[in-house]
């Protein structure tokens, strides 16, 4: 298609809601790349206002202060495209609904809002016949929403495994490479600005769970909300767990997992398991090499096979890159006609309960070192239908005083795939065995 002369279309009015780290970069790039963007869209993109809470607060010099306004509701009424980088549920939801009601296309980076109440926005956009784009809501700069929503629309996605939270990946990577404790690594992440003063949303897995819900909805054409995601953060991961992971050829990662299970429901229909938890990932898996605060999403699709998307999951300019890509898509539709994809929920798959998750486990135990103990433990697993893949009996564990505990053996048991419910019952039974002193840890193994 020949390029549309920029002059032939009036400028498109862009309103920006929020001027934090990401908003500042969106405003800077809209100005700095104005000519390129105009050529790509076929019309100039004119930033008509930036809504902020306090228009008198200090700002980056890249911000044209004359654009600042505290009246976001009025701003969205006079825009063709509204970009929301405020975050949180309100007032973001109200402002986006107003923007859609006023006929604007919307671009949002708001994972929490989409995971909690995305369908309200999708429906409003559909009813109004406007675009809603949200590439920046999952894994920052990494193109993953568009690939799953559009590029893989002709395939069947079976599984999505993602490292979608940079803060926790940084913390776990520091623990792996330096041996430091979780508390030390979180403190370091805070000092470097990777973790917030209150790191709850990251370390407890809420941020990753919101992204998992969005990815699962897109991958499986089924509504998945934050409440559907089984969530476990990284706070219980110890330096010892990380060291053991290395000894057994794994690294510990916080994974967002969404997978299709054929015939998993009571009625024999397919279901979807969506969860976030720390997991042992074999060092040979591509996700094991995602270091520092980087993100990656590994997708398994029936025809495409395995795909991996890698890059920066946070930060001003990287996230602004994803936002601007969406702005260009929405703007092109304004100039050339057409519309982006709508919500796709036709599959309506059941969301499986956490107890139905199927995975492999690594269980570490301290037991009395005498004949027959291993047999007793193996029998307890067998009684619950959990099959053992491998057992290691590494050296004698260290006693708390730094010496060697006499008569105590460490067992590291890796199971074959088992349902979470069977594993929970098994661990309880094993912990109750007379020669078992402690169940030191139970970690899931993914990506094998
Ligand atoms: N706090 C997130 C992270 C970035 O650490 O990856 C925004 O979702």
GROMACS .gro file of C-alpha atoms and ligand atoms in nm:
model
  456
    1UNK     CA    1   0.000   0.000   0.000
    2UNK     CA    2   0.149   0.340  -0.091
    3UNK     CA    3   0.229   0.562   0.206
    4UNK     CA    4  -0.046   0.810   0.286
    5UNK     CA    5   0.086   1.167   0.255
    6UNK     CA    6   0.110   1.300   0.609
    7UNK     CA    7  -0.040   1.634   0.506
    8UNK     CA    8  -0.359   1.470   0.379
    9UNK     CA    9  -0.481   1.372   0.725
   10UNK     CA   10  -0.532   1.612   1.016
   11UNK     CA   11  -0.309   1.549   1.317
   12UNK     CA   12  -0.426   1.282   1.560
   13UNK     CA   13  -0.463   1.409   1.915
   14UNK     CA   14  -0.288   1.197   2.178
   15UNK     CA   15  -0.365   1.238   2.548
   16UNK     CA   16  -0.127   1.096   2.803
   17UNK     CA   17  -0.255   0.993   3.146
   18UNK     CA   18   0.039   0.972   3.384
   19UNK     CA   19   0.385   1.122   3.372
   20UNK     CA   20   0.599   0.889   3.578
   21UNK     CA   21   0.896   0.691   3.450
   22UNK     CA   22   0.705   0.547   3.153
   23UNK     CA   23   0.487   0.850   3.076
   24UNK     CA   24   0.790   1.077   3.064
   25UNK     CA   25   0.954   0.851   2.806
   26UNK     CA   26   0.635   0.828   2.600
   27UNK     CA   27   0.615   1.210   2.589
   28UNK     CA   28   0.986   1.238   2.504
   29UNK     CA   29   0.969   0.983   2.223
   30UNK     CA   30   0.649   1.131   2.078
   31UNK     CA   31   0.835   1.462   2.043
   32UNK     CA   32   1.174   1.324   1.943
   33UNK     CA   33   1.044   1.079   1.684
   34UNK     CA   34   0.757   1.295   1.561
   35UNK     CA   35   0.859   1.291   1.195
   36UNK     CA   36   0.920   0.917   1.180
   37UNK     CA   37   0.595   0.846   1.360
   38UNK     CA   38   0.405   1.076   1.121
   39UNK     CA   39   0.551   0.893   0.822
   40UNK     CA   40   0.462   0.554   0.968
   41UNK     CA   41   0.108   0.656   1.057
   42UNK     CA   42   0.021   0.892   0.773
   43UNK     CA   43  -0.070   1.174   1.012
   44UNK     CA   44   0.114   1.370   1.277
   45UNK     CA   45   0.067   1.259   1.637
   46UNK     CA   46   0.003   1.567   1.846
   47UNK     CA   47   0.038   1.533   2.221
   48UNK     CA   48  -0.249   1.752   2.343
   49UNK     CA   49  -0.213   1.707   2.717
   50UNK     CA   50  -0.055   1.513   3.001
   51UNK     CA   51  -0.276   1.444   3.302
   52UNK     CA   52  -0.094   1.441   3.634
   53UNK     CA   53  -0.193   1.457   4.000
   54UNK     CA   54   0.023   1.763   4.074
   55UNK     CA   55   0.097   1.994   3.780
   56UNK     CA   56   0.340   2.198   3.990
   57UNK     CA   57   0.567   1.902   4.081
   58UNK     CA   58   0.920   1.896   3.932
   59UNK     CA   59   0.940   1.714   3.594
   60UNK     CA   60   1.200   1.589   3.351
   61UNK     CA   61   1.308   1.873   3.114
   62UNK     CA   62   1.174   1.662   2.825
   63UNK     CA   63   0.821   1.744   2.946
   64UNK     CA   64   0.651   2.048   2.794
   65UNK     CA   65   0.497   2.189   3.112
   66UNK     CA   66   0.231   2.376   2.916
   67UNK     CA   67   0.076   2.033   2.841
   68UNK     CA   68   0.030   1.938   3.207
   69UNK     CA   69  -0.321   1.930   3.344
   70UNK     CA   70  -0.483   1.800   3.660
   71UNK     CA   71  -0.816   1.757   3.482
   72UNK     CA   72  -0.779   1.411   3.329
   73UNK     CA   73  -1.152   1.371   3.268
   74UNK     CA   74  -1.163   1.680   3.048
   75UNK     CA   75  -0.843   1.579   2.868
   76UNK     CA   76  -0.973   1.241   2.753
   77UNK     CA   77  -1.272   1.414   2.589
   78UNK     CA   78  -1.048   1.595   2.346
   79UNK     CA   79  -0.827   1.311   2.221
   80UNK     CA   80  -0.828   1.056   1.938
   81UNK     CA   81  -0.594   0.822   2.128
   82UNK     CA   82  -0.564   0.805   2.506
   83UNK     CA   83  -0.254   0.648   2.659
   84UNK     CA   84  -0.290   0.534   3.020
   85UNK     CA   85   0.027   0.477   3.221
   86UNK     CA   86  -0.111   0.565   3.565
   87UNK     CA   87  -0.161   0.207   3.690
   88UNK     CA   88  -0.402   0.086   3.959
   89UNK     CA   89  -0.775   0.032   3.927
   90UNK     CA   90  -0.921   0.380   3.982
   91UNK     CA   91  -0.918   0.642   3.844
   92UNK     CA   92  -0.761   0.454   3.550
   93UNK     CA   93  -1.073   0.245   3.477
   94UNK     CA   94  -1.308   0.542   3.492
   95UNK     CA   95  -1.083   0.750   3.267
   96UNK     CA   96  -1.042   0.473   3.010
   97UNK     CA   97  -1.417   0.415   3.002
   98UNK     CA   98  -1.473   0.789   2.955
   99UNK     CA   99  -1.215   0.794   2.674
  100UNK     CA  100  -1.380   0.498   2.502
  101UNK     CA  101  -1.721   0.659   2.552
  102UNK     CA  102  -1.590   0.971   2.383
  103UNK     CA  103  -1.477   0.764   2.086
  104UNK     CA  104  -1.103   0.754   2.153
  105UNK     CA  105  -0.882   0.451   2.097
  106UNK     CA  106  -0.703   0.353   2.417
  107UNK     CA  107  -0.357   0.219   2.490
  108UNK     CA  108  -0.286   0.101   2.841
  109UNK     CA  109   0.003  -0.054   3.030
  110UNK     CA  110  -0.221  -0.135   3.325
  111UNK     CA  111  -0.186  -0.508   3.399
  112UNK     CA  112  -0.366  -0.487   3.734
  113UNK     CA  113  -0.674  -0.330   3.579
  114UNK     CA  114  -0.682  -0.568   3.281
  115UNK     CA  115  -0.639  -0.872   3.506
  116UNK     CA  116  -0.913  -0.755   3.740
  117UNK     CA  117  -1.166  -0.605   3.503
  118UNK     CA  118  -1.037  -0.626   3.147
  119UNK     CA  119  -1.367  -0.757   3.005
  120UNK     CA  120  -1.548  -0.435   3.105
  121UNK     CA  121  -1.298  -0.234   2.903
  122UNK     CA  122  -1.291  -0.478   2.610
  123UNK     CA  123  -1.671  -0.472   2.589
  124UNK     CA  124  -1.688  -0.095   2.609
  125UNK     CA  125  -1.426  -0.066   2.333
  126UNK     CA  126  -1.612  -0.321   2.122
  127UNK     CA  127  -1.945  -0.143   2.168
  128UNK     CA  128  -1.786   0.188   2.076
  129UNK     CA  129  -1.598   0.039   1.781
  130UNK     CA  130  -1.260   0.164   1.905
  131UNK     CA  131  -0.926  -0.004   1.957
  132UNK     CA  132  -0.788  -0.115   2.290
  133UNK     CA  133  -0.420  -0.210   2.291
  134UNK     CA  134  -0.209  -0.321   2.587
  135UNK     CA  135   0.128  -0.455   2.472
  136UNK     CA  136   0.311  -0.282   2.759
  137UNK     CA  137   0.097  -0.454   3.024
  138UNK     CA  138   0.293  -0.778   2.996
  139UNK     CA  139   0.673  -0.798   3.003
  140UNK     CA  140   0.742  -0.432   2.917
  141UNK     CA  141   0.928  -0.397   2.589
  142UNK     CA  142   0.889  -0.759   2.484
  143UNK     CA  143   0.636  -0.808   2.205
  144UNK     CA  144   0.428  -1.089   2.354
  145UNK     CA  145   0.067  -0.968   2.360
  146UNK     CA  146   0.060  -0.913   1.983
  147UNK     CA  147   0.232  -1.245   1.903
  148UNK     CA  148  -0.008  -1.443   2.121
  149UNK     CA  149  -0.317  -1.243   2.020
  150UNK     CA  150  -0.241  -1.208   1.651
  151UNK     CA  151   0.064  -1.396   1.520
  152UNK     CA  152  -0.040  -1.723   1.685
  153UNK     CA  153  -0.412  -1.679   1.609
  154UNK     CA  154  -0.382  -1.959   1.353
  155UNK     CA  155  -0.221  -2.204   1.593
  156UNK     CA  156  -0.308  -2.384   1.916
  157UNK     CA  157  -0.106  -2.267   2.212
  158UNK     CA  158  -0.049  -2.550   2.460
  159UNK     CA  159   0.162  -2.381   2.725
  160UNK     CA  160   0.309  -2.046   2.820
  161UNK     CA  161   0.596  -2.030   3.069
  162UNK     CA  162   0.710  -1.681   3.157
  163UNK     CA  163   0.961  -1.496   3.365
  164UNK     CA  164   0.749  -1.183   3.369
  165UNK     CA  165   0.872  -1.004   3.680
  166UNK     CA  166   1.214  -0.846   3.658
  167UNK     CA  167   1.245  -0.765   4.028
  168UNK     CA  168   1.209  -1.124   4.141
  169UNK     CA  169   1.429  -1.251   3.860
  170UNK     CA  170   1.699  -1.010   3.972
  171UNK     CA  171   1.664  -1.126   4.334
  172UNK     CA  172   1.676  -1.497   4.246
  173UNK     CA  173   1.964  -1.443   4.004
  174UNK     CA  174   2.167  -1.262   4.270
  175UNK     CA  175   2.100  -1.545   4.513
  176UNK     CA  176   2.216  -1.793   4.247
  177UNK     CA  177   2.532  -1.611   4.146
  178UNK     CA  178   2.649  -1.480   4.484
  179UNK     CA  179   2.491  -1.717   4.739
  180UNK     CA  180   2.336  -1.422   4.923
  181UNK     CA  181   2.014  -1.457   5.121
  182UNK     CA  182   1.675  -1.352   4.988
  183UNK     CA  183   1.660  -1.061   5.233
  184UNK     CA  184   2.002  -0.934   5.120
  185UNK     CA  185   1.908  -0.966   4.753
  186UNK     CA  186   1.576  -0.782   4.803
  187UNK     CA  187   1.761  -0.503   4.986
  188UNK     CA  188   2.013  -0.479   4.701
  189UNK     CA  189   1.730  -0.469   4.445
  190UNK     CA  190   1.572  -0.183   4.642
  191UNK     CA  191   1.902   0.007   4.660
  192UNK     CA  192   1.939  -0.027   4.281
  193UNK     CA  193   1.581   0.084   4.214
  194UNK     CA  194   1.467  -0.255   4.079
  195UNK     CA  195   1.242  -0.318   4.377
  196UNK     CA  196   1.005  -0.070   4.534
  197UNK     CA  197   1.022   0.035   4.900
  198UNK     CA  198   0.721  -0.194   4.947
  199UNK     CA  199   0.816  -0.492   4.728
  200UNK     CA  200   0.497  -0.692   4.801
  201UNK     CA  201   0.346  -0.680   4.451
  202UNK     CA  202   0.665  -0.825   4.305
  203UNK     CA  203   0.795  -1.067   4.569
  204UNK     CA  204   0.452  -1.208   4.653
  205UNK     CA  205   0.383  -1.273   4.284
  206UNK     CA  206   0.084  -1.039   4.235
  207UNK     CA  207   0.245  -0.856   3.943
  208UNK     CA  208   0.336  -1.184   3.772
  209UNK     CA  209  -0.012  -1.325   3.843
  210UNK     CA  210  -0.180  -1.030   3.669
  211UNK     CA  211   0.041  -1.087   3.365
  212UNK     CA  212  -0.029  -1.462   3.377
  213UNK     CA  213  -0.403  -1.392   3.371
  214UNK     CA  214  -0.369  -1.167   3.066
  215UNK     CA  215  -0.148  -1.413   2.878
  216UNK     CA  216  -0.373  -1.708   2.963
  217UNK     CA  217  -0.683  -1.522   2.842
  218UNK     CA  218  -0.516  -1.448   2.509
  219UNK     CA  219  -0.353  -1.788   2.465
  220UNK     CA  220  -0.661  -1.994   2.543
  221UNK     CA  221  -0.947  -1.769   2.424
  222UNK     CA  222  -1.097  -1.789   2.770
  223UNK     CA  223  -1.156  -1.526   3.037
  224UNK     CA  224  -0.898  -1.560   3.311
  225UNK     CA  225  -0.886  -1.306   3.593
  226UNK     CA  226  -0.638  -1.247   3.872
  227UNK     CA  227  -0.854  -1.450   4.111
  228UNK     CA  228  -0.817  -1.755   3.885
  229UNK     CA  229  -0.440  -1.758   3.920
  230UNK     CA  230  -0.286  -1.976   4.192
  231UNK     CA  231  -0.011  -1.758   4.333
  232UNK     CA  232   0.295  -1.816   4.547
  233UNK     CA  233   0.577  -1.562   4.575
  234UNK     CA  234   0.948  -1.604   4.637
  235UNK     CA  235   0.968  -1.515   5.009
  236UNK     CA  236   1.013  -1.874   5.121
  237UNK     CA  237   1.304  -1.945   4.884
  238UNK     CA  238   1.623  -1.992   5.086
  239UNK     CA  239   1.991  -1.968   4.994
  240UNK     CA  240   2.000  -2.340   5.067
  241UNK     CA  241   1.723  -2.409   4.811
  242UNK     CA  242   1.920  -2.215   4.552
  243UNK     CA  243   2.240  -2.406   4.630
  244UNK     CA  244   2.058  -2.739   4.608
  245UNK     CA  245   1.901  -2.635   4.282
  246UNK     CA  246   2.249  -2.581   4.139
  247UNK     CA  247   2.370  -2.917   4.272
  248UNK     CA  248   2.089  -3.093   4.090
  249UNK     CA  249   2.133  -2.902   3.762
  250UNK     CA  250   1.860  -2.639   3.807
  251UNK     CA  251   1.808  -2.271   3.876
  252UNK     CA  252   1.513  -2.132   4.070
  253UNK     CA  253   1.288  -1.893   3.876
  254UNK     CA  254   0.954  -1.734   3.953
  255UNK     CA  255   0.742  -1.866   3.669
  256UNK     CA  256   0.404  -1.759   3.537
  257UNK     CA  257   0.253  -2.073   3.389
  258UNK     CA  258  -0.058  -2.111   3.178
  259UNK     CA  259  -0.126  -2.449   3.028
  260UNK     CA  260  -0.397  -2.636   2.851
  261UNK     CA  261  -0.491  -2.977   2.992
  262UNK     CA  262  -0.694  -3.198   2.765
  263UNK     CA  263  -0.981  -3.382   2.932
  264UNK     CA  264  -0.890  -3.235   3.270
  265UNK     CA  265  -1.237  -3.156   3.399
  266UNK     CA  266  -1.480  -3.398   3.564
  267UNK     CA  267  -1.680  -3.395   3.241
  268UNK     CA  268  -1.368  -3.484   3.043
  269UNK     CA  269  -1.341  -3.140   2.883
  270UNK     CA  270  -1.020  -2.946   2.849
  271UNK     CA  271  -0.922  -2.706   3.123
  272UNK     CA  272  -0.663  -2.439   3.183
  273UNK     CA  273  -0.418  -2.428   3.472
  274UNK     CA  274  -0.281  -2.082   3.550
  275UNK     CA  275  -0.032  -2.033   3.829
  276UNK     CA  276   0.266  -1.837   3.952
  277UNK     CA  277   0.524  -1.994   4.179
  278UNK     CA  278   0.897  -2.044   4.219
  279UNK     CA  279   1.017  -2.349   4.027
  280UNK     CA  280   1.331  -2.543   3.955
  281UNK     CA  281   1.417  -2.497   3.588
  282UNK     CA  282   1.680  -2.727   3.433
  283UNK     CA  283   1.991  -2.530   3.339
  284UNK     CA  284   1.951  -2.660   2.983
  285UNK     CA  285   1.616  -2.481   2.939
  286UNK     CA  286   1.631  -2.140   2.764
  287UNK     CA  287   1.449  -1.975   3.059
  288UNK     CA  288   1.734  -2.076   3.292
  289UNK     CA  289   1.962  -1.830   3.114
  290UNK     CA  290   1.737  -1.529   3.163
  291UNK     CA  291   1.954  -1.328   3.398
  292UNK     CA  292   1.925  -1.017   3.612
  293UNK     CA  293   1.606  -0.817   3.569
  294UNK     CA  294   1.536  -0.945   3.216
  295UNK     CA  295   1.206  -1.111   3.127
  296UNK     CA  296   1.128  -1.391   2.884
  297UNK     CA  297   0.819  -1.578   2.775
  298UNK     CA  298   0.845  -1.931   2.639
  299UNK     CA  299   0.548  -2.042   2.433
  300UNK     CA  300   0.470  -2.394   2.316
  301UNK     CA  301   0.225  -2.410   2.028
  302UNK     CA  302   0.104  -2.709   1.833
  303UNK     CA  303   0.230  -2.607   1.490
  304UNK     CA  304   0.487  -2.339   1.568
  305UNK     CA  305   0.660  -2.553   1.828
  306UNK     CA  306   0.868  -2.373   2.089
  307UNK     CA  307   0.913  -1.995   2.077
  308UNK     CA  308   1.093  -1.767   2.317
  309UNK     CA  309   1.048  -1.391   2.354
  310UNK     CA  310   1.320  -1.217   2.553
  311UNK     CA  311   1.401  -0.864   2.660
  312UNK     CA  312   1.351  -0.588   2.912
  313UNK     CA  313   1.032  -0.623   3.111
  314UNK     CA  314   1.032  -0.285   3.279
  315UNK     CA  315   1.188   0.060   3.269
  316UNK     CA  316   1.083   0.387   3.111
  317UNK     CA  317   1.213   0.370   2.755
  318UNK     CA  318   1.159  -0.006   2.705
  319UNK     CA  319   0.798   0.014   2.823
  320UNK     CA  320   0.744   0.333   2.620
  321UNK     CA  321   0.859   0.142   2.312
  322UNK     CA  322   0.570  -0.102   2.357
  323UNK     CA  323   0.326   0.182   2.425
  324UNK     CA  324   0.428   0.367   2.110
  325UNK     CA  325   0.396   0.056   1.898
  326UNK     CA  326   0.034   0.039   2.014
  327UNK     CA  327  -0.019   0.410   1.951
  328UNK     CA  328   0.103   0.364   1.594
  329UNK     CA  329  -0.132   0.067   1.540
  330UNK     CA  330  -0.432   0.259   1.673
  331UNK     CA  331  -0.333   0.571   1.477
  332UNK     CA  332  -0.299   0.377   1.151
  333UNK     CA  333  -0.653   0.253   1.194
  334UNK     CA  334  -0.769   0.613   1.235
  335UNK     CA  335  -0.598   0.708   0.911
  336UNK     CA  336  -0.648   0.402   0.696
  337UNK     CA  337  -0.955   0.242   0.854
  338UNK     CA  338  -0.973  -0.097   1.016
  339UNK     CA  339  -0.968  -0.205   1.375
  340UNK     CA  340  -0.749  -0.411   1.607
  341UNK     CA  341  -0.856  -0.747   1.749
  342UNK     CA  342  -1.142  -0.779   1.996
  343UNK     CA  343  -1.152  -0.993   2.307
  344UNK     CA  344  -1.168  -1.360   2.209
  345UNK     CA  345  -1.338  -1.584   2.467
  346UNK     CA  346  -1.514  -1.837   2.247
  347UNK     CA  347  -1.334  -2.140   2.397
  348UNK     CA  348  -1.474  -2.078   2.749
  349UNK     CA  349  -1.246  -2.341   2.898
  350UNK     CA  350  -1.277  -2.437   3.263
  351UNK     CA  351  -1.016  -2.290   3.494
  352UNK     CA  352  -0.868  -2.578   3.691
  353UNK     CA  353  -0.824  -2.550   4.069
  354UNK     CA  354  -0.466  -2.525   4.204
  355UNK     CA  355  -0.489  -2.883   4.334
  356UNK     CA  356  -0.522  -3.010   3.976
  357UNK     CA  357  -0.189  -2.861   3.861
  358UNK     CA  358   0.032  -3.137   3.725
  359UNK     CA  359   0.402  -3.104   3.771
  360UNK     CA  360   0.719  -3.274   3.890
  361UNK     CA  361   0.854  -3.209   4.237
  362UNK     CA  362   1.183  -3.210   4.418
  363UNK     CA  363   1.145  -3.293   4.786
  364UNK     CA  364   1.433  -3.258   5.031
  365UNK     CA  365   1.420  -3.451   5.357
  366UNK     CA  366   1.640  -3.506   5.657
  367UNK     CA  367   1.600  -3.860   5.782
  368UNK     CA  368   1.759  -4.100   6.028
  369UNK     CA  369   2.049  -4.269   5.854
  370UNK     CA  370   1.963  -4.636   5.905
  371UNK     CA  371   1.852  -4.931   5.694
  372UNK     CA  372   1.495  -4.935   5.562
  373UNK     CA  373   1.429  -4.561   5.584
  374UNK     CA  374   1.445  -4.501   5.211
  375UNK     CA  375   1.207  -4.793   5.157
  376UNK     CA  376   0.959  -4.642   5.404
  377UNK     CA  377   0.969  -4.306   5.229
  378UNK     CA  378   0.935  -4.468   4.887
  379UNK     CA  379   0.638  -4.667   5.011
  380UNK     CA  380   0.464  -4.352   5.136
  381UNK     CA  381   0.503  -4.196   4.793
  382UNK     CA  382   0.384  -4.511   4.617
  383UNK     CA  383   0.078  -4.531   4.845
  384UNK     CA  384  -0.030  -4.190   4.714
  385UNK     CA  385   0.038  -4.279   4.352
  386UNK     CA  386   0.342  -4.053   4.328
  387UNK     CA  387   0.616  -4.211   4.122
  388UNK     CA  388   0.982  -4.147   4.199
  389UNK     CA  389   1.210  -4.045   3.914
  390UNK     CA  390   1.535  -4.016   4.109
  391UNK     CA  391   1.666  -4.026   4.464
  392UNK     CA  392   1.994  -3.877   4.573
  393UNK     CA  393   2.155  -3.918   4.909
  394UNK     CA  394   2.417  -3.647   4.908
  395UNK     CA  395   2.652  -3.592   5.201
  396UNK     CA  396   2.549  -3.565   5.563
  397UNK     CA  397   2.372  -3.234   5.625
  398UNK     CA  398   2.543  -2.976   5.838
  399UNK     CA  399   2.430  -2.957   6.199
  400UNK     CA  400   2.312  -2.614   6.316
  401UNK     CA  401   2.640  -2.563   6.508
  402UNK     CA  402   2.835  -2.599   6.183
  403UNK     CA  403   2.949  -2.951   6.258
  404UNK     CA  404   2.815  -3.268   6.102
  405UNK     CA  405   2.495  -3.418   6.233
  406UNK     CA  406   2.566  -3.780   6.317
  407UNK     CA  407   2.313  -4.040   6.206
  408UNK     CA  408   2.125  -3.802   5.980
  409UNK     CA  409   2.099  -3.842   5.604
  410UNK     CA  410   1.971  -3.599   5.346
  411UNK     CA  411   1.741  -3.734   5.074
  412UNK     CA  412   1.661  -3.542   4.757
  413UNK     CA  413   1.369  -3.705   4.579
  414UNK     CA  414   1.256  -3.603   4.234
  415UNK     CA  415   0.913  -3.729   4.134
  416UNK     CA  416   0.755  -3.798   3.800
  417UNK     CA  417   0.462  -3.578   3.712
  418UNK     CA  418   0.198  -3.580   3.984
  419UNK     CA  419  -0.105  -3.370   4.070
  420UNK     CA  420  -0.050  -3.105   4.335
  421UNK     CA  421  -0.321  -3.264   4.552
  422UNK     CA  422  -0.142  -3.602   4.557
  423UNK     CA  423   0.188  -3.438   4.635
  424UNK     CA  424   0.042  -3.240   4.928
  425UNK     CA  425  -0.101  -3.558   5.081
  426UNK     CA  426   0.226  -3.742   5.019
  427UNK     CA  427   0.438  -3.479   5.187
  428UNK     CA  428   0.209  -3.487   5.489
  429UNK     CA  429   0.242  -3.865   5.510
  430UNK     CA  430   0.621  -3.855   5.466
  431UNK     CA  431   0.657  -3.583   5.730
  432UNK     CA  432   0.469  -3.807   5.974
  433UNK     CA  433   0.704  -4.106   5.930
  434UNK     CA  434   0.901  -4.184   6.243
  435UNK     CA  435   1.252  -4.168   6.084
  436UNK     CA  436   1.181  -3.843   5.896
  437UNK     CA  437   1.322  -3.551   6.093
  438UNK     CA  438   1.233  -3.264   5.859
  439UNK     CA  439   1.084  -3.201   5.518
  440UNK     CA  440   1.331  -2.926   5.432
  441UNK     CA  441   1.171  -2.810   5.111
  442UNK     CA  442   0.925  -2.900   4.838
  443UNK     CA  443   0.985  -2.730   4.504
  444UNK     CA  444   0.816  -2.779   4.173
  445UNK     CA  445   1.021  -2.865   3.866
  446UNK     CA  446   0.909  -2.703   3.540
  447UNK     CA  447   1.036  -2.688   3.186
  448UNK     CA  448   1.185  -3.035   3.184
  449LIG     N1  449   0.761  -0.446   3.881
  449LIG     C1  450   0.764  -0.516   3.756
  449LIG     C2  451   0.888  -0.599   3.746
  449LIG     C3  452   0.759  -0.427   3.636
  449LIG     O1  453   0.966  -0.607   3.840
  449LIG     O2  454   0.907  -0.663   3.645
  449LIG     C4  455   0.623  -0.378   3.607
  449LIG     O3  456   0.533  -0.482   3.590
   0.00000   0.00000   0.00000
